[in-house]
Coordinates of C-alpha atoms in Angstrom, one line a residue:
M1073 CA 41.4 153.0 352.6
L1074 CA 44.5 154.9 352.0
S1075 CA 42.1 157.7 349.8
S1076 CA 39.7 157.7 351.8
S1077 CA 41.6 158.5 355.2
T1078 CA 44.0 160.8 352.9
L1079 CA 40.6 163.2 352.0
I1080 CA 40.2 162.9 355.9
W1081 CA 43.8 164.0 356.2
K1082 CA 43.3 166.6 354.1
I1083 CA 39.7 168.0 355.1
I1084 CA 40.5 168.9 358.3
K1085 CA 43.8 170.5 357.3
L1086 CA 41.6 172.9 355.7
S1087 CA 39.3 173.4 358.2
K1088 CA 42.2 174.7 360.4
S1089 CA 42.6 177.6 357.3
K1090 CA 39.0 178.7 356.1
P1091 CA 35.3 177.4 357.3
L1092 CA 34.2 174.4 354.5
T1093 CA 31.1 173.8 352.6
T1094 CA 28.7 171.3 353.5
H1095 CA 30.7 170.1 350.3
H1096 CA 33.6 168.6 351.7
R1097 CA 31.9 168.4 355.4
L1098 CA 29.4 165.6 352.8
V1099 CA 32.6 164.5 351.1
L1100 CA 34.1 163.3 355.1
G1101 CA 31.5 162.0 356.5
M1102 CA 31.6 159.7 353.2
S1103 CA 35.2 158.7 353.4
V1104 CA 34.3 158.7 357.4
G1105 CA 31.9 156.0 356.3
D1106 CA 33.8 154.7 354.1
V1107 CA 37.5 153.9 356.9
L1108 CA 34.7 152.0 358.9
F1109 CA 34.0 150.0 356.2
S1110 CA 37.1 149.0 355.5
L1111 CA 38.4 148.8 358.5
S1112 CA 36.2 145.2 359.1
Y1113 CA 38.1 143.4 356.3
I1114 CA 41.5 144.6 357.4
T1115 CA 41.7 142.1 360.0
F1116 CA 41.6 139.3 357.1
N1117 CA 38.8 137.5 359.0
A1118 CA 40.7 137.4 362.4
M1119 CA 37.1 138.8 363.6
T1120 CA 35.2 135.4 362.7
P1121 CA 34.7 133.3 365.5
R1122 CA 37.1 129.9 365.9
D1123 CA 34.4 127.3 365.6
M1124 CA 35.2 128.3 361.7
D1125 CA 38.5 127.8 361.7
Y1126 CA 38.8 124.6 359.7
A1127 CA 37.2 126.2 356.7
V1128 CA 38.6 129.9 357.2
W1129 CA 41.7 131.0 357.3
N1130 CA 42.9 133.1 360.5
A1131 CA 39.5 132.5 362.2
S1132 CA 39.6 133.6 365.4
G1133 CA 37.1 135.7 367.2
N1134 CA 34.2 134.6 368.7
Q1135 CA 30.4 135.6 368.2
A1136 CA 31.1 139.1 370.3
T1137 CA 34.0 140.3 367.2
C1138 CA 31.3 138.6 364.4
T1139 CA 28.9 140.9 366.1
L1140 CA 31.7 144.1 365.0
E1141 CA 32.4 143.7 362.6
G1142 CA 29.0 142.8 360.5
F1143 CA 28.4 146.4 362.7
L1144 CA 31.0 147.7 361.0
V1145 CA 30.1 146.6 358.1
I1146 CA 26.7 147.4 358.0
V1147 CA 27.1 151.0 359.6
G1148 CA 30.2 151.8 356.7
V1149 CA 28.1 150.1 353.5
A1150 CA 25.0 152.7 354.8
S1151 CA 26.9 155.9 355.4
S1152 CA 28.1 155.9 352.2
L1153 CA 25.9 154.7 350.0
L1154 CA 23.9 157.4 350.9
Y1155 CA 26.6 160.0 352.2
T1156 CA 26.7 159.5 348.1
C1157 CA 23.0 160.0 347.7
S1158 CA 23.1 164.0 350.1
L1159 CA 26.1 164.3 347.1
N1160 CA 23.9 163.8 344.5
I1161 CA 20.8 166.2 346.2
Q1162 CA 23.1 168.6 347.3
S1163 CA 24.9 169.3 343.5
L1164 CA 21.6 168.9 342.3
A1165 CA 20.7 171.8 344.4
V1166 CA 23.9 174.0 343.3
V1167 CA 23.3 172.6 339.2
K1168 CA 20.0 173.0 338.9
Y1169 CA 17.8 174.7 340.6
K1170 CA 20.5 177.7 342.0
K1171 CA 21.1 177.5 345.4
T1172 CA 23.5 179.0 347.4
D1173 CA 25.5 177.8 349.6
L1174 CA 24.2 179.4 352.3
Y1175 CA 20.3 177.7 351.9
I1176 CA 21.6 174.2 351.3
R1177 CA 24.1 175.1 355.0
T1178 CA 20.6 176.5 356.7
K1179 CA 18.6 174.4 355.2
M1180 CA 18.8 170.8 353.9
E1181 CA 22.6 169.9 355.3
R1182 CA 21.2 168.6 357.8
F1183 CA 18.8 166.4 356.3
L1184 CA 22.0 165.7 354.0
H1185 CA 23.5 164.5 357.4
G1186 CA 21.1 163.5 360.1
V1187 CA 19.8 161.0 356.7
P1188 CA 23.0 159.2 355.9
I1189 CA 24.1 159.1 360.4
A1190 CA 20.3 157.9 361.8
F1191 CA 19.5 155.1 358.9
A1192 CA 23.0 153.8 359.2
L1193 CA 23.1 153.4 363.1
V1194 CA 20.1 152.5 363.5
F1195 CA 19.8 149.5 360.4
G1196 CA 22.9 148.5 363.1
F1197 CA 21.6 148.3 365.8
T1198 CA 18.3 146.9 364.9
L1199 CA 20.7 143.7 363.4
V1200 CA 22.4 144.1 366.5
G1201 CA 19.5 143.4 369.1
L1202 CA 18.3 140.5 366.6
N1203 CA 21.5 138.3 366.9
G1204 CA 22.0 139.5 363.5
Y1205 CA 25.3 139.1 362.4
N1206 CA 27.0 135.5 362.1
P1207 CA 29.9 134.5 359.7
N1208 CA 29.4 133.2 356.2
E1209 CA 30.5 130.9 354.6
F1210 CA 33.4 133.0 353.0
G1211 CA 34.2 135.0 356.8
T1212 CA 32.6 137.1 356.8
C1213 CA 31.2 138.1 358.9
T1214 CA 28.0 139.9 357.8
T1215 CA 23.5 139.6 357.7
S1216 CA 23.2 136.0 357.4
V1217 CA 21.5 133.2 358.4
Y1218 CA 24.4 130.9 360.7
A1219 CA 24.4 128.4 358.9
P1220 CA 28.5 127.0 359.4
P1221 CA 29.2 124.7 356.2
H1222 CA 29.4 121.3 358.8
C1223 CA 26.0 122.7 359.9
I1224 CA 25.6 121.6 356.6
G1225 CA 22.7 118.7 355.3
Y1226 CA 21.7 118.3 358.9
E1227 CA 17.8 119.7 359.0
F1228 CA 18.0 116.7 356.0
G1229 CA 18.8 114.1 358.8
E1230 CA 22.3 113.7 357.5
V1231 CA 25.5 113.2 359.9
R1232 CA 28.3 114.3 359.2
E1233 CA 31.4 112.1 360.3
G1234 CA 34.0 113.5 362.1

């Protein structure tokens, strides 16, 4: 998170003195995705629902906070990964196909930003609509079926004490 925050700060500072290149804007997008992902883990499981407190340290959230954490994880990871692909495509266009920054900025850049942002948000909000964010056995709220450790075995008729 520190490296990505530093990159964001440096790119914003650079933009005040001269126009940014496509490469700078793509790195900025990738860094923002990385910060979103990192923010989801900075709470040390505080967003995990309280009913998991016997298995997860610091679990003091509810399903809404778990959904928020899962959304940040998915949007951050998906956008960072897809921005990495966009950077690779931009580099390929510059190095192999000798495309100018003007060509990339006018013909390609909207797709290089649009695909990562759109895919990450559509995927993230789809899982919100499907109630797809649940805590797993490690306390991380992500895309998992809600099966807390205290319910394991119920499908086979086991009854736990306590």
